[in-house]
Short mmCIF file of C-alpha atoms and ligand atoms in Angstrom, two decimals:
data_model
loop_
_atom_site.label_atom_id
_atom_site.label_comp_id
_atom_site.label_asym_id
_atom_site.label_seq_id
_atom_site.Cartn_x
_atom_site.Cartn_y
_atom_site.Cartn_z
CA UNK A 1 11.95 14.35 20.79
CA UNK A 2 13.83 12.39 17.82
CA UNK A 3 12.03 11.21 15.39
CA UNK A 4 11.13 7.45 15.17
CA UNK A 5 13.58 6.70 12.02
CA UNK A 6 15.96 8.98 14.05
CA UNK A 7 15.62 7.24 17.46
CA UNK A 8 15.92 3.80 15.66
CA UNK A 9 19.20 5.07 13.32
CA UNK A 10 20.43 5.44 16.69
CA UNK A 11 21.91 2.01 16.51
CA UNK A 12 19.90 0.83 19.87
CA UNK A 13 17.20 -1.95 19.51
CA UNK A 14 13.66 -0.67 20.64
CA UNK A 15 10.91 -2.80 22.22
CA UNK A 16 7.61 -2.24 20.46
CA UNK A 17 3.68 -3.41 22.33
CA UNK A 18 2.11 -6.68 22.66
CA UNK A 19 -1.14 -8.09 21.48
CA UNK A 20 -4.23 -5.58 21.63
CA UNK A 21 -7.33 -7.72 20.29
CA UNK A 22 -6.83 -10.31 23.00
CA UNK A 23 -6.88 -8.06 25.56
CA UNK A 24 -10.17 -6.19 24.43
CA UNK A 25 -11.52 -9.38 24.14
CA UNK A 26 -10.57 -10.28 27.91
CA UNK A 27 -12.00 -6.80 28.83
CA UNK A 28 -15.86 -7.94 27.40
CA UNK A 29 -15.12 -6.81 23.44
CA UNK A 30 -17.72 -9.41 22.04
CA UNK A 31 -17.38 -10.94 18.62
CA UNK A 32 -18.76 -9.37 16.11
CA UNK A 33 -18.49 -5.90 17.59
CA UNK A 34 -16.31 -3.32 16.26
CA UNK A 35 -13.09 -3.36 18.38
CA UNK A 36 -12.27 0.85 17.29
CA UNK A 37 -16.03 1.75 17.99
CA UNK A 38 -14.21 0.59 21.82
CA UNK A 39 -12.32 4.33 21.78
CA UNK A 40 -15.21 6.05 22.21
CA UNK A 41 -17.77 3.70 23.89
CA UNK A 42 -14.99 1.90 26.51
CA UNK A 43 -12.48 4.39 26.32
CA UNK A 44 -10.51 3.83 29.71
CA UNK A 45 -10.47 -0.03 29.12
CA UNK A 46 -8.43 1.05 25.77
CA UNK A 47 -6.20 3.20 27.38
CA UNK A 48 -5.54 0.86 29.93
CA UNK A 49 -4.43 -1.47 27.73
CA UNK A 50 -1.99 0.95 25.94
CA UNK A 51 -0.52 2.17 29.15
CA UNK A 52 -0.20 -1.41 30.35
CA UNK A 53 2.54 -1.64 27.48
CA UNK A 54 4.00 1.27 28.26
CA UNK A 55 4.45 -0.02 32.39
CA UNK A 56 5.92 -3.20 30.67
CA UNK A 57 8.95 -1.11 29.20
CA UNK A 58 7.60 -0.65 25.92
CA UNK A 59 9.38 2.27 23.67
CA UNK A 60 6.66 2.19 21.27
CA UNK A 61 2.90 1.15 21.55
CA UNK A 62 0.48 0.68 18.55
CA UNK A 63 -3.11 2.65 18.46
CA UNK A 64 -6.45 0.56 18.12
CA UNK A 65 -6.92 1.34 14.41
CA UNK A 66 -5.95 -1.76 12.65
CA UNK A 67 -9.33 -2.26 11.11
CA UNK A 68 -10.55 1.61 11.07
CA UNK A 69 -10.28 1.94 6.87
CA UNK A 70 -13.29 3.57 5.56
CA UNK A 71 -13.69 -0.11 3.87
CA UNK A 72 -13.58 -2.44 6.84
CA UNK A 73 -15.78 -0.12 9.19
CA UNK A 74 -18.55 -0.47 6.52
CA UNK A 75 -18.87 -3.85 7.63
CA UNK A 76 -20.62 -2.74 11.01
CA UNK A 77 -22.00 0.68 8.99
CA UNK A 78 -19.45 2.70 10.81
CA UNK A 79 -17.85 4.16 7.30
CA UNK A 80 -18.87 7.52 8.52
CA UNK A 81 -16.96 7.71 11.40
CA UNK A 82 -13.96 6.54 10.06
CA UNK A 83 -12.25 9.99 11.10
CA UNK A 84 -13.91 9.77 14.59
CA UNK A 85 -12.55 6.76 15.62
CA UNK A 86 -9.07 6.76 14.48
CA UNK A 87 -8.61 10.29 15.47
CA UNK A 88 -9.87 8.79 19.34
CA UNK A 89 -7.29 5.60 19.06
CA UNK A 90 -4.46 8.06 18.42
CA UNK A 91 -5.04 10.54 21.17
CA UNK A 92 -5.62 7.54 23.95
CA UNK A 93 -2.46 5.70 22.92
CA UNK A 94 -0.55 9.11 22.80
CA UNK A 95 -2.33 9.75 26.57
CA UNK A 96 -0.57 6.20 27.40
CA UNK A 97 2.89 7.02 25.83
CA UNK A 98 3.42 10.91 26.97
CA UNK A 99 5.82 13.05 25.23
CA UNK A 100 8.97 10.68 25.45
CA UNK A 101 7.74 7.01 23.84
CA UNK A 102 6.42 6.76 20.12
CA UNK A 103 2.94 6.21 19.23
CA UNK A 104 2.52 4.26 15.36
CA UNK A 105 -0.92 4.61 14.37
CA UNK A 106 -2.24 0.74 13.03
CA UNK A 107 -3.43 0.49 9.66
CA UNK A 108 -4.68 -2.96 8.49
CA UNK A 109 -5.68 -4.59 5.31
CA UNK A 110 -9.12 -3.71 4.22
CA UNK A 111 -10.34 -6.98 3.21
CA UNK A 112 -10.89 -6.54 -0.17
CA UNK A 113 -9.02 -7.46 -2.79
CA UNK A 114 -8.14 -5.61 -5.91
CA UNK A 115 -7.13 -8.03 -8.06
CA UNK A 116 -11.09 -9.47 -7.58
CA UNK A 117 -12.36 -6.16 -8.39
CA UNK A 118 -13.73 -5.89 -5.05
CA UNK A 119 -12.30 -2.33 -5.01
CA UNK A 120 -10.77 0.18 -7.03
CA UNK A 121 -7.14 1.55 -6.50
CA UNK A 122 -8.50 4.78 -5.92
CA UNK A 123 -11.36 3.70 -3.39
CA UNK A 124 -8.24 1.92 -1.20
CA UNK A 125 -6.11 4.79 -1.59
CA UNK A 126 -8.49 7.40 -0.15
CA UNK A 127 -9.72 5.48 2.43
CA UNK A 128 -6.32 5.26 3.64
CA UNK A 129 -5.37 8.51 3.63
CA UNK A 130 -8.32 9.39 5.29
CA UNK A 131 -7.62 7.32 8.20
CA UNK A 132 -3.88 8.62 7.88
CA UNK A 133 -4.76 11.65 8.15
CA UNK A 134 -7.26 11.50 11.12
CA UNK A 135 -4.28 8.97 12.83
CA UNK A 136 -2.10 11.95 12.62
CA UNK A 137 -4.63 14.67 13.71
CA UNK A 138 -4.90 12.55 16.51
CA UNK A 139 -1.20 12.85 17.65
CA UNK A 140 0.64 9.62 16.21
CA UNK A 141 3.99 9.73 15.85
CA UNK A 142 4.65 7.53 12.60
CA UNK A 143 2.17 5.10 10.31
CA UNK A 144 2.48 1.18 10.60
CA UNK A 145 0.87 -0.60 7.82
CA UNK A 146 0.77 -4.10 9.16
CA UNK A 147 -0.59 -7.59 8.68
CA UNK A 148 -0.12 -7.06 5.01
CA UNK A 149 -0.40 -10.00 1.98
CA UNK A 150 -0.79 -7.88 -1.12
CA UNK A 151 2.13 -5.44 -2.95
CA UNK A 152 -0.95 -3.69 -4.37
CA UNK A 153 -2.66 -2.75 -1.29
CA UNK A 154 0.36 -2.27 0.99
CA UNK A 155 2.33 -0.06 -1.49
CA UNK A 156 -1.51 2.01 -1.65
CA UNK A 157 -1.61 2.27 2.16
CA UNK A 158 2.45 3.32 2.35
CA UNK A 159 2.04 6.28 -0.14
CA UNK A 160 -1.23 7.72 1.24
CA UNK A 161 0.80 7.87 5.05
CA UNK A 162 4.34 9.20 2.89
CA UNK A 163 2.26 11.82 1.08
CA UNK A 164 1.06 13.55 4.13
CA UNK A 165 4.71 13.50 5.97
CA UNK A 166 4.55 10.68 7.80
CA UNK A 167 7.34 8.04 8.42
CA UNK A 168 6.02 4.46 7.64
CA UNK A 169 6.08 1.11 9.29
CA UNK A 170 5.45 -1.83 6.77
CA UNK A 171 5.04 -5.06 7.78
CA UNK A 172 3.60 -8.22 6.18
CA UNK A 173 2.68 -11.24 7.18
CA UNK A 174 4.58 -14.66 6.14
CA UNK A 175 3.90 -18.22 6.95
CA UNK A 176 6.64 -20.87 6.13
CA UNK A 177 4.91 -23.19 3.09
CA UNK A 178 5.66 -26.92 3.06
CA UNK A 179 8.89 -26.51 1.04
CA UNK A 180 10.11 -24.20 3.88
CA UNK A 181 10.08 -20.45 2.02
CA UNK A 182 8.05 -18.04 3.64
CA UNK A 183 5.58 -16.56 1.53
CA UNK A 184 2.18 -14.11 2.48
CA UNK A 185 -1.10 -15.53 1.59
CA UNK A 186 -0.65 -13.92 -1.60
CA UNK A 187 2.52 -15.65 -2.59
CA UNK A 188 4.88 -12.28 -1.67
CA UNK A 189 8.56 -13.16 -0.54
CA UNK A 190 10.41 -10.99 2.28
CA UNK A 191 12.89 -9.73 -0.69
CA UNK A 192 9.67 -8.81 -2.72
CA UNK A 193 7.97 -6.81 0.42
CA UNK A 194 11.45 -4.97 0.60
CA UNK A 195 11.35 -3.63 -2.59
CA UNK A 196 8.56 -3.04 -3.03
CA UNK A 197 7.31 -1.06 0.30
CA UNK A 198 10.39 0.83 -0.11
CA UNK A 199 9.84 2.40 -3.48
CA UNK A 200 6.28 3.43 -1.84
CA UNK A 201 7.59 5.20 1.10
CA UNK A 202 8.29 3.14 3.92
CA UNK A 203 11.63 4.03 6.06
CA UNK A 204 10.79 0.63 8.12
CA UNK A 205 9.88 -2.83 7.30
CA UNK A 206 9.41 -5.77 8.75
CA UNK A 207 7.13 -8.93 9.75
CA UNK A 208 4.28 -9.36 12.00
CA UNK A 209 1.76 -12.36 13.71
CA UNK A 210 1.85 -15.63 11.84
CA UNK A 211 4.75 -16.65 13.49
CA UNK A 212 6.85 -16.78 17.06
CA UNK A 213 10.54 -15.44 17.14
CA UNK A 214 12.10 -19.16 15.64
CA UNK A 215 10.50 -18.30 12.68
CA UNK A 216 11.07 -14.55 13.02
CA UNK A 217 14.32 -15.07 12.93
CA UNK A 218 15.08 -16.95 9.82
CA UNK A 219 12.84 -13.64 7.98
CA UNK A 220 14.85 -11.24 9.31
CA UNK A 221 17.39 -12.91 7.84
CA UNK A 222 16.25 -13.31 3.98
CA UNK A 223 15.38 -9.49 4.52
CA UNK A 224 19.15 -8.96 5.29
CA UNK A 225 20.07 -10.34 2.56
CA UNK A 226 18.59 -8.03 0.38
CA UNK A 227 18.77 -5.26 2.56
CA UNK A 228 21.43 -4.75 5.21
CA UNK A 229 20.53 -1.36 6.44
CA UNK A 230 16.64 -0.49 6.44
CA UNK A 231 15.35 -0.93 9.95
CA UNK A 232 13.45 -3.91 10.66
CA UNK A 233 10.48 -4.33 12.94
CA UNK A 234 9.29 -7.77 14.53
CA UNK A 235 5.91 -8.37 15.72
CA UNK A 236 6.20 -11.93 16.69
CA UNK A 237 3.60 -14.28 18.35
CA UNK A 238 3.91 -16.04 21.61
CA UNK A 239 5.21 -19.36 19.30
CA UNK A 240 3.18 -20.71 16.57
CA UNK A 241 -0.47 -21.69 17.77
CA UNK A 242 -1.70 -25.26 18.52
CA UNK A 243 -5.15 -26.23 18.95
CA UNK A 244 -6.08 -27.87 22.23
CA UNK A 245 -9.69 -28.98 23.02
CA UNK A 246 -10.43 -26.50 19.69
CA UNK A 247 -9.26 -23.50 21.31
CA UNK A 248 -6.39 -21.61 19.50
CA UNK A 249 -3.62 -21.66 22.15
CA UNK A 250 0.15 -19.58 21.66
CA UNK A 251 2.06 -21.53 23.54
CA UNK A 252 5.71 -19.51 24.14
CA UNK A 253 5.77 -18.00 27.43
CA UNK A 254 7.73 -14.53 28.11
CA UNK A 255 10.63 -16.71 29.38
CA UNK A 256 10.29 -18.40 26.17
CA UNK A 257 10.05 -15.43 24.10
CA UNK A 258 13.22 -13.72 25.79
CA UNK A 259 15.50 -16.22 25.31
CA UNK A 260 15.34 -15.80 21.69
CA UNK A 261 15.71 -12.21 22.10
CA UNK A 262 19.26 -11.70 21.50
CA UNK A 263 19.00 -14.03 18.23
CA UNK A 264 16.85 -12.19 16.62
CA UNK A 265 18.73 -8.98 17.27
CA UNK A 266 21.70 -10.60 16.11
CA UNK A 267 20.02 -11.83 12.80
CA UNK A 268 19.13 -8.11 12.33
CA UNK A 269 16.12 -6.77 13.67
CA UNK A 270 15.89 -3.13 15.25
CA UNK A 271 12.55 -2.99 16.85
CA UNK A 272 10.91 -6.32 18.88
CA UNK A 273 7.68 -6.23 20.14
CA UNK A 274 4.58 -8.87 20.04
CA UNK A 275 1.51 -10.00 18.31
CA UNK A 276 -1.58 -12.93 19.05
CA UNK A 277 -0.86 -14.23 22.14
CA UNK A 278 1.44 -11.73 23.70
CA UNK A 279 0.95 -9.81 27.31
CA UNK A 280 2.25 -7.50 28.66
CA UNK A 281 4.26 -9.75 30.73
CA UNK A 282 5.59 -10.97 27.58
CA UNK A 283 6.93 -7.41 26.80
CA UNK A 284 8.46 -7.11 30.33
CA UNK A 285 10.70 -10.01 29.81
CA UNK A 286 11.73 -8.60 25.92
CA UNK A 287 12.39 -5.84 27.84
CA UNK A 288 14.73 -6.87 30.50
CA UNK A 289 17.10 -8.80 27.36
CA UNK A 290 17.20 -4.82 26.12
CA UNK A 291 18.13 -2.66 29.05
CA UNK A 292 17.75 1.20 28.19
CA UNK A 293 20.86 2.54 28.51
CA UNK A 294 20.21 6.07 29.63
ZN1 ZN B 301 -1.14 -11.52 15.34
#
């Protein structure tokens, strides 16, 4: 099989997975509980939900990993199996996906922030390649560093997947500020992430959650215009969220989602798939605006 950068240079636009924390939820994951300690203890309900995304007409599905650093699984004293459980998320998702759709093994932000001293350069950096490494051990096909807000920490997390051969995914996280630029919680532009994650490592960028396709759109766009040729990945939520009787609802439904499809190919994204509040029926509908050729 081609590689991920290869398949994507292609020229046709891929359909990534849907939301995975909503779903464990739905499947009894209790707050507070450590959704990766779920690939070994409730190991079918994970791979159900990866091969549910794969039945949808996903080309790529994501691995449950986002919050497996060394530094985040110390907050539930799992630190030591930091190699365990990534290892486990990559070799369910790559039981989901076979030999002929692409597995990207989730890294998320730590938590910690190095310009409060929380952490050291150094501590951020090896965690990450340890979970890099133990992502790829387990049979990934690629890294995606998402959710991102800080250069410092993305740019550490890009370079410890590069320097052990893997192709990277970045993708930050934006929300539109009152004077309408879209900015990450710590103040990082889309033309800032694209420098920036490239000179780390990263063959792919891109945006994920915060934000439904409307907004996904207009991103894509400022990244083109710095960029006209790096691939660009969009993990978009079901709309932005609204509050209704103080639950967090997403309120675009797959219909919804699809009918923006086409624009935000058009503004310049390569790879579409969903965050918070996405199904897998969600994907399905992506999926029918993108029929595979072959
Ligand atoms: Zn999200």
């Amino acid at each position: 099989m081609k590689s991920l950068i290869e398949a994507v240079n292609q020229g046709k636009v891929m359909v990534s997975d849907g939301a995975w924390g909503t779903f464990l939820h739905q499947r009894g994951l209790q707050s507070g509980e450590c959704p990766e300690l779920w690939n070994i203890t409730h190991r079918a309900d994970v791979l159900a939900i990866a091969k549910s995304y794969i039945d949808a007409g996903a080309d790529i599905i994501l691995t449950n990993s986002f919050g497996a650093s060394p530094a985040k699984l110390d907050l539930y004293h799992l630190r030591d199996r930091a190699e365990e459980l990534n290892e486990a998320a990559a070799a369910i998702s790559r039981e989901a996906a076979g030999s002929d759709h692409f597995v990207l093994g989730s890294v998320g932000p730590t938590g910690k922030m190095l310009f409060m001293g929380e952490v050291t350069e150094d501590e951020l950096y090896d965690g990450f390649r340890i979970q890099a490494e133990a992502l790829k051990k387990g049979g990934v096909d690629a890294i995606c560093v998402e959710t991102m807000s800080a250069i410092d920490e993305a740019s550490l997390a890009v370079k410890a997947a590069a320097e052990i051969g893997m192709e990277v995914v970045c993708t930050f996280t934006f929300e539109r500020s009152l004077k309408g630029e879209y900015l990450t919680m710590m103040g990082v532009t889309p033309a800032e992430m694209v420098q920036a994650v490239k000179t780390a490592g990263a063959s792919i960028i891109g945006a994920n959650c915060g934000n439904g396709f409307d907004q996904m759109i207009e991103i894509v766009r400022e990244i083109r215009r710095v960029d006209s040729s790096i691939p660009v990945l969009v993990h978009a939520n079901a709309g932005v969220p609204i509050l209704e009787n103080g639950k967090t609802i997403f309120p675009e439904t797959p219909e919804m989602m699809a009918e923006k499809v086409q624009k935000l190919i058009n503004s310049g994204a390569n790879i579409i798939g969903g965050c918070c509040g996405t199904t897998p029926a969600h994907i399905r509908a992506i999926r029918m605006k993108i029929p595979r050729d072959e």
